[in-house]
Every structure is written in structure tokens, then in C-alpha cells.
Amino acid sequence: MGIRRSLHPTSLKSQLSAPADILKHNKVAEKAAALGRAGVRQPQLGGRSDSHDRVFAHADWTVVPADQGNGGLRNAVNAAVRCQNLHDKIWVGTLGMPTDALEGTQQKQDIEDRLATEYDSLTVFCKDSDFDGHYTHYSKQILWPVFHYQIPDNPKSKAYEDHSWVYYVAVNQAFADKIVKNWKRGDVIWVHDYHLLLVPSMVRKKLPDAKIGFFLHVAFPSSEVFRCLAVRKELLEGMLGANLIGFQIHEYARHFLQTCSRLLCVEATNNGVQLEDRFVDVIDLAIGIDPVALDSNRADPDVAKWLTTMQDRYRGKKLIVARDKLDHVRGVRQKLLAYELFLNKNPEWRGKVVLIQVATSTTEQAELDATVSDIVTRVNSSWANLAYQPVVYLKQDISYPQYIALLTVADALMITSQREGMNLTSHEYLFCQDGKFEGHNKYGSLILSEFTGSASVFGGNELSVNPWDYSKCAEAIGTALEMGDEEKETRWKKLNAAVLHHTAEHWFSTFLDRLDKVYDEQHSRDTTSVPRLSMNELSHMYQGTERRLFVLDYEGTLASWGSPTNIILTSPQRTLDVLNDLLFDERNQVYVMSSRQPEELDTLFKRVPNLGLIAENGCFIKHFGSSKWIEMSDAEKMRQWQDSVEGIMNYFQERTPGSWIEKRHCSIVFHHEDAEDSETASRQAGDCASHINEACADQRVRAIQTEGAVAVEPIDWSKGTAAVNIFEKLKRDMSAEPTRSSPIDFLMVVGDGRDDEVIFRWANELGKDKTVANVTTVSLGSRNTEAGYTLTQGVTGVLTVLQRLSKIVG
């Protein structure tokens, strides 16, 4: 990989040790804010005194490594640098300290300059009140719970939502402004996590051609949960400013795609989201640890010292270890209750097993802290003695050498998160269980919540548990402690193989490689880079060929769109005349493709003999020169899924006045273009599509939202499959002429809709590999497309082009 200059917007990446004066100022500000909320009138602050400036102008400060923030991301970047896959990077972040007190002092500029020159870091300065509203209130009290399936239901949280949203927007805008100001052409912008969901779109507005990636490190909930957010659309649209959006596992990516389809009424495929002007790719890519760095850290002499200390302290006892943030999402309470149940049911283990629970600090409510402390006290008071304590509860973080020693000496690691994006503690634990330290434990068991992203990576080789099922969790503890050495080793080898595959460096390089690829693909579809169709070039290409195939869309291409409620089964005379003129040349074969049913197309084109037809977007084909329709799908299977889909559509049709259902041979359409309340109808349509896609996924059908309708069609049949069928027939017909290398030497495809992209792609491939010498693909309008050319004159322009071709002789 060549030199890459990447901008990594993230929060809490650089932390300064705060001078005592700043901390004192912060406490005073917090007290004043509290008084203001209590209704006490606050004095108006005047200008800062000269003595104040002198204090901050000469206060000592330094830069220290951040002990907060996304450690997994930091490790991934360091791994990429070490592997020489990243040579030039810039962090974009806030300081780990209040900054209002720095305003107007030389200190602020000095700090910013030093971070930029020595630490490759651009500093985003925002008001302390903005940061507090953004991080403490909106990010942690609104977004964090919702993303982890815990909808805030207390009045304070609801009051914060509207109020703190303003601060969330302000901080995101500050990040975007800093990026835009420092961006240079060729830079890659990679935005991280739920704190900065709006940044991709904000940057995109100012830098339309920027290469932007976004990765969500936490879980993404189902649409039913996400829709509870008041600003759900704004958050989704913010993320969709990126070229590539990444999630930890497939489940989160699928939830995002379904949510976009349901709430934004856009077309979501398995690969991404189709917007009006561009396509946004979506992938799932699990982050991992940096085994090389972790192995190096294990060489720290303090690790060996703590290993010896812990081995002496807990000699003869089995150790279950855990390290979690103390919040509702991490499931510490559930873990302790399961452990208590295990000791109740298995008295023989009392005095022989110890649970060491490290609980790192959070802004969690005191209620959870009190509950957890009560459980710990209850367990210890029940079975502790002078020589034994069943639970060691540390409500503080521990040093890194202690942490590594804890993972190494453990017999089992227990993680009972209710939801978690990716639990890297489990990865580090497995790596530390390789037996490198002679005389210490190896191949320990892993008890892991099924609701963590890591559970999807490990493939069932862990002891999977549901945190809410205390009985099963207690059984898993027993299984872990009593598991035989052979089974432990077998499980560990499979788990460790997954850890060594999904490394931090692999995650980093794979995401950026994919971002490069999708950016190039998306840029090639941009209408600004797709040339207009040249009649002169097309005429020259046409004139020198002998076997030509035209595949033309009908609705919106050969004829204007009309309301399905007012179908007049006649084609405009000019369309019929142009088609007949093309077919007058025996070297031409013409196919018209449509979403309409076979009998409708027969009526529309009864005055165009020999015309090939594709009905219901590829489910039926009438070959050129034939009078017989071929049904591509299985009629019995079609009826089965149609009955299921029709039941769902009826439910939504009854609740959407003015809507109606059109049942075709191979598809069903829920029309709501004439609904009485268009906004409600659009929302109902999104719900309808989402329900159908979830309920009928195994029936090989998909619901696609279009303007004013939801169409449900089989996945296995499309305009693309119909085109392949036609081309295969042409090749069979050509077998009598062995000297010909291809059945045709000219192919022209014209369409105007998203469902035409698949046939553009097919035709372009035939041209790229030289299967067909001359290929022209044309899209109407100004949307992004895979077609080779665009034509902006609509139906009139298409008919004019075809008419001119039909008059070319020779």
C-alpha cells in the first residue's frame, strides 16, 4: 500500500493532564450550572481578569496517553503503522479536559500546535457545555441505551433528548468543520462510532467528492427500537453521507439496512443503500486485537510479578474472572446472580471457586452500583470465612500488567453483556491462555453472552449463554469448571484461530481496501463522469455490424409513465412505428421489457410482429419471432408466497385509505400513490416492505419500495436473468454456424430505472470481455448509473435515437 494520509475523527483520543486551576474552574462551573437548574439566579460573568490570564498563561501542562476512548481502534491504527500499511495519519478529536478556561490564552494555541506537530492530532475545541450535552447527555443517556436495546423511560432522559440534541449537532458540526478546513485531495476520512453519526453527511455537503468511511463499533438495534429516537431520520441520513459504512457483524448491518428501508423509504439491498444520487455500500467486518502488541506487553516484568502474587493468593482455587464497565448493558448484576445461584445449587464448589469482578467507572446511576454491592455483600456474607471470599469485587480499574496477569491465571472468563458490539476482552483472554507462562493455567473456558458481536465470530466454540437465564448461566459455570483438558484444548484452538484471523490490523487494512474499491465504483457511476450519448459514434458502430440485439425498457423509456389505475392498453403510435422500423431490418432483433403482465404486453404490441417481450421484469419471456410465452418461475411456488404476501399487504391496505393491491402472475404491488394521507402512506409502505422482507426471506422474494408503491417480486428472476436466457438462446441458434464467435456483434440496452442496472451490468461485462464487439448501455435522466452513457431528453430522445438508427443503410 502506498502513502496514505487518513483523517480519523474520533473523540477522547488525546488527553492532557489538567492543571489544578482548570479542574477548580470546572467544579465551580458545575456547581453554578446545578444552581441554575435549581432556579437560583446566577451572576452575569464579565470579562476574564488579567490575573486569570496570567495564571493560565504560565500553568504547566503535558501530553499523556489517553486512558479513555476506543482502545481497539487505537491498537488497530498502531498495528497498521507497524505493518507499514499506514504511513501518514491525522487524528481529529477533543481534549480530555475542560477547555473554556483556556479561551483567549496562549496555552490554547500552544496545546493545539504541539498536538499537531508532535502527535499528528487536530484538536476540536468546543464549549464545555456543548461537549457535556453531547457526550454525557445525548451520547451516553440517549444513544448508548437505545443502541443496546434499552430505551430510556425516565422523565429526565426524555427531557435531555430534545435539549441535548442541539449540543450533539454542534459538536458533530465542529468535527466536520475541522475536517473540511484541513482536508486535501486524496485524503481518506474515516469517522468512528455513535458519537459522530452526523459527521459523514456534514462533510459530504462541503466536500462532495471526498472519500468517507464510517464504522460503528457498538451494536445497531432493530428498526423497532431505533425508530423510538425522535431524530431517527437525521441520524440515518448523517451516516449515509459516507461511501462505506461498516458494522461489527452481519446482524447489525442487516438491522441498519432494514431501518433505512423502513424509515427513509429507500431501496436497501444486501450490499448497501441506493439513494437518489448515489449508492452507499454497507459491510460487516469484525474488529479484533493486536496479538503482536499484546504478546510484547506480556514481557513486562510486572506481569510475571503479578502472576506469582495471584497464584500464591488463590492457590488451590478455580478463578472465574471478569472486567466490565458498571452499567446496565454489561450485565454485571446478571452475572453475580447467576454465580450466587451456582453456589446455592453446588455446595461442593463453595471454598473452591472465586469470582474476581473488576468494575470500571462509568456515569451510571447509583442505583445499579448499590444493587451490585448488595449482591456481592450477600454472597460473601453467606459463604465467606477467614480463608475464603467467594467474590472479589473491585470497583476500580486495574493496571495493564495486572489485567494481563488476571487473564493469564484465570480458569474461565465470564461475559454476560446484554448487548455489545464486540467484546475484545474475550479475544485478549483467549490469546493469554496459550500456556506461554510455564506453570500457569492454559486453555481456559470462555462463558460468553450470545448477545455480543464476538459470539458471531467464535462459531459456537464458546459456552454461549443468555444473560437473563440465570439457571443456564449457572450451569455454564459448572461446565467451565468441570470441563476435561482435551475438550478445553479443542475448544481453545478453534477460538484462538478466530482471534488470530480477526486481528486489528486485518480489520484496519480490509476496511480501507474496501473503501478504496467502493469509492472507485461509486465514482464511475456518478452522472458527472458518465458521458452523454453521441449519435455520431453510435451510428458508426451500428453501421458496421451485421447481427444486432436491442433490449429496451418500456415504462419511462419507450413510453411515459402512467398511473396503474388508469391503464390504457395502447402504445403511442410513434413508439410502434419506431419499433417496426427497426425490425424492418432483418439484422435486428428487438426485445421490450416491462413490469406489466404478458396479456397486457400482447395487447400493447399486437401491431409489432416478431417483437420479443419480457414481462413482469423477467418472469415471462416471449422470444423474438415467437408467439409463445415462457414462464420462468414455478407457478405452484409462486402461489404459495403470494398468499403469504397478500395477507401482509391486506393488513396495511386496510390501514391506508386510498391504497390498493395489484396482483400479477409473479408479483404483487401495494399501490399508495393515491392515498389520502401521503406521509402516513409512505410510513405504512416502509413498514410493509420491512415485514415482508423479514417474514418471507426464505421464500426467495423481496419487497422493493418505489415511488408510490411496494413491489414484491421473486429474487431468482429479473431483467438480468431474462437477458441471459435470451443470449443463451441466440448462442444455441448460432451453433449451426461454427465460424461465428458470438451470436451478435452489436448490443444496445436502454432503461431508466433502478431495476435496469442489473442488465446494464450484464451488457457491460459482455463488452468488457469482448464477447460482444460493440456494446452501448444508456440510462435516462441524471441519477447515478452503471450505464456507459446518459440521455437526458427522456422518451422523445430515445425514440429519436432509435429512429435515426433505423434509417441507416448498410
Coordinates of C-alpha atoms in Angstrom, one line a residue, residues 285-773:
L285 CA -16.2 -6.6 9.5
A286 CA -15.3 -7.7 13.0
I287 CA -12.6 -5.7 14.7
G288 CA -10.0 -7.7 16.7
I289 CA -7.0 -7.4 18.9
D290 CA -3.3 -6.8 18.1
P291 CA -1.6 -10.1 19.1
V292 CA 1.9 -8.8 18.4
A293 CA 1.5 -5.9 20.8
L294 CA -0.3 -8.0 23.4
D295 CA 2.5 -10.6 23.3
S296 CA 5.1 -7.8 23.7
N297 CA 3.2 -6.4 26.7
R298 CA 3.2 -9.8 28.3
A299 CA 7.0 -9.5 28.6
D300 CA 6.7 -6.7 31.1
P301 CA 8.3 -7.9 34.4
D302 CA 5.3 -6.6 36.3
V303 CA 3.1 -9.2 34.6
A304 CA 5.3 -12.0 35.9
K305 CA 5.3 -10.4 39.4
W306 CA 1.5 -10.2 39.5
L307 CA 1.2 -13.8 38.1
T308 CA 3.2 -15.0 41.1
T309 CA 1.3 -12.9 43.5
M310 CA -2.1 -14.1 42.3
Q311 CA -1.0 -17.7 42.1
D312 CA 0.1 -17.6 45.7
R313 CA -3.0 -15.8 46.8
Y314 CA -5.5 -18.2 45.1
R315 CA -3.6 -21.4 45.2
G316 CA -5.9 -24.5 45.0
K317 CA -8.9 -22.5 43.8
K318 CA -10.5 -22.1 40.5
L319 CA -10.7 -18.5 39.2
I320 CA -13.5 -17.0 37.2
V321 CA -12.6 -13.5 36.1
A322 CA -14.4 -10.6 34.6
R323 CA -13.8 -7.0 33.7
D324 CA -16.7 -4.8 32.7
K325 CA -17.9 -1.2 32.8
L326 CA -20.5 -0.9 35.5
D327 CA -23.6 -0.1 33.5
H328 CA -26.9 -1.9 32.8
V329 CA -25.7 -3.1 29.4
R330 CA -22.7 -5.1 30.6
G331 CA -24.8 -7.4 32.7
V332 CA -22.7 -7.4 35.9
R333 CA -25.9 -7.8 38.0
Q334 CA -27.0 -10.9 36.0
K335 CA -23.5 -12.4 36.3
L336 CA -23.4 -12.1 40.0
L337 CA -26.9 -13.5 40.4
A338 CA -26.0 -16.5 38.3
Y339 CA -22.9 -17.1 40.3
E340 CA -24.9 -16.9 43.5
L341 CA -27.3 -19.4 42.1
F342 CA -24.4 -21.7 41.1
L343 CA -23.1 -21.7 44.7
N344 CA -26.6 -22.3 46.0
K345 CA -27.0 -25.4 43.8
N346 CA -23.5 -26.7 44.0
P347 CA -22.3 -26.6 47.7
E348 CA -19.3 -28.8 46.8
W349 CA -17.8 -25.8 45.0
R350 CA -18.0 -23.4 48.0
G351 CA -14.5 -22.7 49.1
K352 CA -13.1 -23.9 45.8
V353 CA -14.0 -21.2 43.3
V354 CA -13.6 -17.4 43.3
L355 CA -15.2 -14.8 41.0
I356 CA -13.0 -11.8 40.5
Q357 CA -15.1 -9.0 39.1
V358 CA -13.4 -5.7 38.1
A359 CA -15.9 -3.0 37.5
T360 CA -14.5 0.1 35.8
S361 CA -16.1 3.5 36.4
T362 CA -18.9 5.0 34.4
T363 CA -21.5 7.7 34.7
E364 CA -24.1 5.0 35.6
Q365 CA -26.8 5.7 38.2
A366 CA -26.1 5.0 41.8
E367 CA -29.0 2.5 41.9
L368 CA -27.1 -0.1 39.9
D369 CA -24.0 0.4 42.0
A370 CA -26.0 -0.2 45.1
T371 CA -27.7 -3.3 43.7
V372 CA -24.4 -4.9 42.6
S373 CA -22.8 -4.1 46.0
D374 CA -25.8 -5.7 47.8
I375 CA -25.4 -8.9 45.8
V376 CA -21.7 -9.1 46.5
T377 CA -22.3 -8.5 50.2
R378 CA -25.0 -11.1 50.3
V379 CA -22.8 -13.8 48.6
N380 CA -19.8 -13.1 50.7
S381 CA -21.7 -13.0 53.9
S382 CA -23.3 -16.4 53.1
W383 CA -20.1 -18.3 52.3
A384 CA -17.0 -16.3 53.2
N385 CA -14.7 -17.2 56.0
L386 CA -11.3 -16.1 57.3
A387 CA -9.5 -18.0 54.5
Y388 CA -12.1 -17.7 51.6
Q389 CA -14.0 -14.9 49.9
P390 CA -16.3 -16.2 47.0
V391 CA -16.5 -12.8 45.3
V392 CA -13.6 -10.3 44.9
Y393 CA -15.3 -7.1 43.7
L394 CA -13.0 -4.2 42.6
K395 CA -14.9 -1.1 41.8
Q396 CA -11.9 0.5 40.1
D397 CA -9.8 -0.2 37.1
I398 CA -6.5 -2.1 37.4
S399 CA -3.1 -1.6 35.8
Y400 CA -2.5 -3.2 32.5
P401 CA 0.1 -5.7 33.9
Q402 CA -2.5 -6.7 36.5
Y403 CA -5.1 -7.1 33.7
I404 CA -2.8 -9.4 31.7
A405 CA -2.0 -11.4 34.7
L406 CA -5.6 -11.8 35.6
L407 CA -6.4 -13.1 32.1
T408 CA -3.5 -15.5 32.2
V409 CA -4.2 -17.0 35.6
A410 CA -8.0 -17.5 35.1
D411 CA -9.7 -20.8 34.7
A412 CA -12.7 -19.1 33.0
L413 CA -13.7 -15.7 31.7
M414 CA -17.4 -14.8 32.1
I415 CA -19.1 -12.2 30.0
T416 CA -22.8 -11.6 30.3
S417 CA -23.4 -8.4 28.3
Q418 CA -27.0 -7.8 27.4
R419 CA -25.8 -6.3 24.2
E420 CA -22.3 -5.5 23.0
G421 CA -20.7 -4.6 19.6
M422 CA -17.5 -6.7 20.0
N423 CA -16.1 -7.8 23.3
L424 CA -12.3 -7.7 22.9
T425 CA -11.6 -8.8 26.4
S426 CA -12.6 -12.3 25.4
H427 CA -10.1 -12.1 22.5
E428 CA -7.3 -11.0 24.8
Y429 CA -8.2 -13.7 27.3
L430 CA -8.0 -16.4 24.7
F431 CA -4.7 -15.2 23.5
C432 CA -3.3 -15.1 27.1
Q433 CA -4.5 -18.7 27.6
D434 CA -1.8 -20.2 25.2
G435 CA 0.3 -21.5 28.1
K436 CA 3.3 -19.3 27.4
F437 CA 3.9 -18.8 31.1
E438 CA 5.0 -22.2 32.3
G439 CA 3.3 -23.4 35.4
H440 CA 0.2 -21.3 34.9
N441 CA -3.2 -22.1 33.6
K442 CA -3.9 -22.6 29.9
Y443 CA -6.8 -23.4 27.6
G444 CA -9.3 -21.8 30.0
S445 CA -13.0 -21.8 29.2
L446 CA -15.0 -18.9 27.8
I447 CA -18.5 -18.2 29.0
L448 CA -19.9 -15.6 26.6
S449 CA -23.2 -13.9 26.2
E450 CA -24.9 -14.8 22.9
F451 CA -25.8 -11.1 22.5
T452 CA -22.2 -10.0 21.9
G453 CA -20.7 -9.5 18.5
S454 CA -17.9 -11.8 19.4
A455 CA -20.3 -14.7 19.7
S456 CA -20.8 -14.5 15.9
V457 CA -17.1 -14.7 15.4
F458 CA -16.4 -17.7 17.6
G459 CA -18.8 -20.0 15.9
G460 CA -20.3 -21.8 18.9
N461 CA -17.0 -23.0 20.4
E462 CA -17.5 -20.8 23.5
L463 CA -20.0 -21.6 26.2
S464 CA -22.8 -19.4 24.9
V465 CA -25.4 -18.1 27.5
N466 CA -28.4 -15.9 27.7
P467 CA -27.7 -13.4 30.5
W468 CA -31.4 -13.4 31.5
D469 CA -31.4 -17.2 32.0
Y470 CA -29.7 -17.4 35.4
S471 CA -30.2 -21.2 35.6
K472 CA -28.4 -21.8 32.3
C473 CA -25.7 -19.3 33.2
A474 CA -25.1 -21.2 36.5
E475 CA -24.9 -24.5 34.5
A476 CA -22.3 -22.9 32.2
I477 CA -20.2 -22.0 35.2
G478 CA -20.3 -25.7 36.3
T479 CA -19.5 -26.9 32.8
A480 CA -16.5 -24.5 32.5
L481 CA -15.1 -25.6 35.9
E482 CA -15.5 -29.3 35.3
M483 CA -14.6 -29.5 31.6
G484 CA -11.9 -32.0 30.7
D485 CA -8.5 -31.0 29.5
E486 CA -8.9 -32.5 26.0
E487 CA -12.2 -30.6 25.4
K488 CA -10.8 -27.4 26.7
E489 CA -7.8 -27.6 24.4
T490 CA -10.0 -28.5 21.4
R491 CA -12.3 -25.5 22.0
W492 CA -9.5 -23.1 22.7
K493 CA -7.6 -24.0 19.5
K494 CA -10.7 -23.2 17.4
L495 CA -11.4 -20.0 19.4
N496 CA -7.8 -18.8 19.2
A497 CA -7.8 -19.4 15.4
A498 CA -10.7 -17.0 15.1
V499 CA -8.8 -14.5 17.3
L500 CA -5.7 -14.7 15.1
H501 CA -7.8 -14.3 11.9
H502 CA -9.9 -11.4 13.0
T503 CA -7.0 -9.2 14.1
A504 CA -6.9 -5.4 14.5
E505 CA -4.6 -5.0 11.5
H506 CA -6.7 -7.2 9.3
W507 CA -9.8 -5.1 10.2
F508 CA -8.0 -1.9 9.5
S509 CA -6.5 -2.8 6.1
T510 CA -9.5 -4.6 4.9
F511 CA -11.9 -1.7 5.6
L512 CA -9.6 0.8 3.9
D513 CA -9.1 -1.5 0.9
R514 CA -12.8 -1.9 0.6
L515 CA -13.3 1.8 0.9
D516 CA -10.9 2.4 -2.0
K517 CA -12.7 -0.1 -4.1
V518 CA -16.3 1.1 -3.5
Y519 CA -15.2 4.7 -3.9
D520 CA -13.9 4.0 -7.4
E521 CA -17.0 2.0 -8.2
Q522 CA -19.3 4.7 -7.0
H523 CA -17.4 7.4 -8.7
S524 CA -17.6 5.6 -12.0
R525 CA -21.4 5.6 -11.7
D526 CA -21.6 9.3 -11.0
T527 CA -23.5 11.0 -13.7
T528 CA -20.9 13.8 -13.8
S529 CA -18.4 11.2 -15.1
V530 CA -20.8 9.3 -17.4
P531 CA -20.7 10.8 -20.9
R532 CA -23.7 11.8 -22.9
L533 CA -24.7 9.5 -25.7
S534 CA -23.0 10.5 -29.0
M535 CA -25.2 9.9 -32.0
N536 CA -22.3 10.0 -34.4
E537 CA -20.3 7.4 -32.5
L538 CA -23.4 5.2 -32.1
S539 CA -24.3 5.5 -35.8
H540 CA -20.7 4.5 -36.8
M541 CA -20.8 1.5 -34.5
Y542 CA -24.3 0.4 -35.8
Q543 CA -23.4 0.7 -39.4
G544 CA -20.5 -1.7 -39.4
T545 CA -22.4 -4.6 -37.7
E546 CA -24.5 -7.5 -39.0
R547 CA -26.2 -9.1 -36.0
R548 CA -27.8 -6.6 -33.6
L549 CA -29.8 -7.0 -30.4
F550 CA -31.8 -4.2 -28.8
V551 CA -33.2 -4.6 -25.2
L552 CA -35.4 -1.6 -24.4
D553 CA -37.3 -0.8 -21.3
Y554 CA -40.9 0.3 -21.8
E555 CA -42.3 2.3 -18.9
G556 CA -40.4 5.6 -18.8
T557 CA -38.2 4.8 -21.8
L558 CA -40.3 4.0 -24.8
A559 CA -43.5 5.5 -23.3
S560 CA -44.2 7.9 -20.4
W561 CA -45.2 6.5 -17.1
G562 CA -48.9 6.4 -16.4
S563 CA -50.9 5.7 -13.3
P564 CA -51.6 1.9 -12.9
T565 CA -55.2 2.8 -12.0
N566 CA -55.8 4.3 -15.4
I567 CA -54.1 1.8 -17.7
I568 CA -54.9 2.4 -21.4
L569 CA -53.6 -0.6 -23.2
T570 CA -52.4 1.3 -26.3
S571 CA -48.9 2.3 -27.1
P572 CA -48.1 5.7 -28.6
Q573 CA -48.1 5.5 -32.3
R574 CA -44.6 6.8 -32.7
T575 CA -43.3 4.1 -30.4
L576 CA -44.9 1.4 -32.5
D577 CA -43.6 3.0 -35.7
V578 CA -40.0 3.2 -34.4
L579 CA -40.1 -0.5 -33.3
N580 CA -41.5 -1.6 -36.7
D581 CA -38.8 0.5 -38.5
L582 CA -36.0 -1.2 -36.5
L583 CA -37.5 -4.7 -37.1
F584 CA -37.8 -4.0 -40.9
D585 CA -34.0 -4.6 -41.0
E586 CA -33.7 -8.4 -40.7
R587 CA -30.3 -7.9 -39.0
N588 CA -32.1 -6.5 -35.9
Q589 CA -33.7 -8.3 -33.0
V590 CA -35.6 -6.2 -30.6
Y591 CA -36.9 -7.0 -27.1
V592 CA -39.1 -4.8 -24.9
M593 CA -39.0 -5.3 -21.2
S594 CA -41.8 -4.3 -18.8
S595 CA -43.2 -4.8 -15.3
R596 CA -46.6 -5.5 -16.9
Q597 CA -48.3 -8.9 -17.4
P598 CA -47.9 -10.9 -20.6
E599 CA -51.5 -10.3 -21.7
E600 CA -51.1 -6.6 -21.3
L601 CA -48.0 -6.6 -23.4
D602 CA -49.6 -8.7 -26.1
T603 CA -52.3 -6.0 -26.4
L604 CA -49.9 -3.1 -26.3
F605 CA -47.7 -4.5 -29.1
K606 CA -50.1 -6.5 -31.2
R607 CA -49.2 -4.3 -34.2
V608 CA -45.5 -5.1 -33.9
P609 CA -45.0 -8.6 -35.3
N610 CA -42.0 -10.7 -34.2
L611 CA -41.2 -8.3 -31.3
G612 CA -39.5 -10.1 -28.4
L613 CA -41.1 -9.3 -25.0
I614 CA -40.0 -9.6 -21.3
A615 CA -43.0 -9.4 -18.9
E616 CA -43.1 -8.9 -15.1
N617 CA -39.5 -7.8 -15.0
G618 CA -38.1 -11.2 -16.2
C619 CA -40.7 -13.7 -15.0
F620 CA -42.0 -14.3 -18.6
I621 CA -40.2 -14.2 -21.9
K622 CA -41.7 -14.3 -25.4
H623 CA -38.7 -14.8 -27.7
F624 CA -38.2 -12.8 -30.9
G625 CA -40.3 -14.2 -33.7
S626 CA -42.3 -16.5 -31.4
S627 CA -46.0 -16.3 -30.3
K628 CA -45.5 -18.4 -27.2
W629 CA -44.8 -17.1 -23.7
I630 CA -42.4 -19.0 -21.5
E631 CA -42.9 -18.8 -17.7
M632 CA -39.5 -18.8 -16.0
S633 CA -40.8 -19.5 -12.4
D634 CA -42.5 -22.3 -10.7
A635 CA -46.3 -21.5 -10.7
E636 CA -47.0 -23.5 -7.6
K637 CA -44.2 -21.9 -5.5
M638 CA -45.3 -18.6 -6.8
R639 CA -48.9 -19.1 -5.5
Q640 CA -47.5 -20.1 -2.1
W641 CA -45.5 -17.0 -1.4
Q642 CA -48.2 -14.7 -3.0
D643 CA -50.7 -16.0 -0.4
S644 CA -48.4 -15.1 2.4
V645 CA -47.5 -11.7 1.0
E646 CA -51.1 -10.8 0.1
G647 CA -52.1 -11.3 3.8
I648 CA -49.5 -8.9 4.9
M649 CA -50.4 -6.3 2.3
N650 CA -54.1 -6.6 3.1
Y651 CA -53.2 -5.6 6.7
F652 CA -51.5 -2.4 5.6
Q653 CA -54.0 -1.7 2.8
E654 CA -56.8 -1.6 5.3
R655 CA -54.9 1.0 7.3
T656 CA -54.1 3.2 4.3
P657 CA -57.2 4.8 2.8
G658 CA -56.9 5.3 -0.9
S659 CA -54.4 2.4 -1.4
W660 CA -54.9 -0.7 -3.3
I661 CA -53.3 -4.1 -4.2
E662 CA -52.5 -5.2 -7.7
K663 CA -51.9 -9.0 -8.0
R664 CA -50.0 -10.1 -11.0
H665 CA -48.9 -13.6 -12.1
C666 CA -45.4 -13.4 -10.5
S667 CA -45.6 -10.3 -8.3
I668 CA -47.8 -8.3 -6.1
V669 CA -47.8 -4.5 -5.8
F670 CA -49.1 -2.4 -2.9
H671 CA -50.1 1.0 -4.5
H672 CA -50.3 4.0 -2.3
E673 CA -49.7 6.9 -4.8
D674 CA -53.3 8.0 -4.5
A675 CA -53.6 7.6 -0.7
E676 CA -55.4 10.3 1.2
D677 CA -52.5 10.9 3.6
S678 CA -49.3 10.6 1.7
E679 CA -47.0 10.9 4.7
T680 CA -48.8 8.1 6.6
A681 CA -49.0 6.0 3.5
S682 CA -45.2 6.3 3.0
R683 CA -44.6 5.2 6.5
Q684 CA -47.0 2.3 6.2
A685 CA -45.3 1.3 2.9
G686 CA -41.9 1.2 4.7
D687 CA -43.4 -1.0 7.4
C688 CA -45.0 -3.2 4.8
A689 CA -41.7 -3.7 2.9
S690 CA -39.8 -4.4 6.1
H691 CA -42.3 -7.0 7.4
I692 CA -42.4 -8.8 4.0
N693 CA -38.6 -9.0 3.7
E694 CA -38.4 -10.4 7.3
A695 CA -41.3 -12.8 7.1
C696 CA -40.6 -14.1 3.5
A697 CA -36.8 -14.2 3.4
D698 CA -36.7 -18.0 3.0
Q699 CA -39.2 -17.9 0.1
R700 CA -36.8 -16.2 -2.3
V701 CA -38.8 -13.0 -2.7
R702 CA -38.1 -9.3 -1.9
A703 CA -40.1 -6.2 -1.4
I704 CA -38.8 -3.1 -3.2
Q705 CA -40.1 0.4 -2.4
T706 CA -40.6 2.6 -5.5
E707 CA -42.3 5.9 -5.9
G708 CA -45.8 5.4 -4.6
A709 CA -45.7 1.6 -4.4
V710 CA -44.2 -1.5 -2.8
A711 CA -43.5 -4.3 -5.4
V712 CA -42.8 -7.8 -4.2
E713 CA -41.0 -10.0 -6.8
P714 CA -39.1 -13.2 -6.8
I715 CA -35.3 -12.8 -6.2
D716 CA -34.3 -15.5 -8.7
W717 CA -35.9 -13.8 -11.8
S718 CA -35.1 -10.4 -13.1
K719 CA -34.5 -8.4 -16.2
G720 CA -30.9 -9.6 -15.9
T721 CA -31.8 -13.3 -15.9
A722 CA -34.1 -12.8 -18.8
A723 CA -31.3 -11.2 -20.8
V724 CA -29.0 -14.1 -20.0
N725 CA -31.8 -16.5 -21.2
I726 CA -32.1 -14.6 -24.5
F727 CA -28.4 -14.5 -25.1
E728 CA -28.1 -18.3 -24.4
K729 CA -30.9 -18.9 -27.0
L730 CA -29.0 -16.8 -29.5
K731 CA -25.9 -18.9 -28.9
R732 CA -27.8 -22.1 -29.4
D733 CA -29.2 -20.8 -32.6
M734 CA -25.7 -19.9 -33.7
S735 CA -24.4 -23.4 -33.3
A736 CA -25.2 -24.1 -37.0
E737 CA -22.6 -21.5 -37.9
P738 CA -19.3 -22.7 -36.3
T739 CA -17.2 -19.9 -37.8
R740 CA -19.0 -17.2 -35.7
S741 CA -17.5 -16.4 -32.3
S742 CA -20.5 -14.6 -31.0
P743 CA -24.3 -14.6 -31.8
I744 CA -24.3 -10.8 -32.1
D745 CA -21.8 -8.1 -32.8
F746 CA -24.0 -5.1 -31.6
L747 CA -25.9 -4.8 -28.3
M748 CA -27.8 -1.8 -27.1
V749 CA -29.6 -1.6 -23.8
V750 CA -31.7 1.4 -22.8
G751 CA -33.5 1.9 -19.5
D752 CA -34.5 4.5 -16.9
G753 CA -35.0 2.7 -13.5
R754 CA -33.0 1.0 -10.7
D755 CA -34.2 -2.4 -11.9
D756 CA -32.4 -1.8 -15.2
E757 CA -29.0 -1.5 -13.5
V758 CA -28.6 -5.3 -13.4
I759 CA -29.0 -5.6 -17.2
F760 CA -26.6 -2.7 -17.7
R761 CA -24.1 -4.6 -15.7
W762 CA -24.6 -7.7 -17.7
A763 CA -24.2 -5.9 -21.0
N764 CA -21.1 -4.0 -19.9
E765 CA -19.5 -7.3 -18.9
L766 CA -20.1 -8.7 -22.4
G767 CA -18.4 -5.7 -23.8
K768 CA -15.5 -5.8 -21.4
D769 CA -14.6 -9.4 -22.1
K770 CA -15.1 -8.9 -25.8
T771 CA -17.9 -11.4 -26.1
V772 CA -19.8 -8.8 -28.0
A773 CA -17.7 -6.4 -30.1

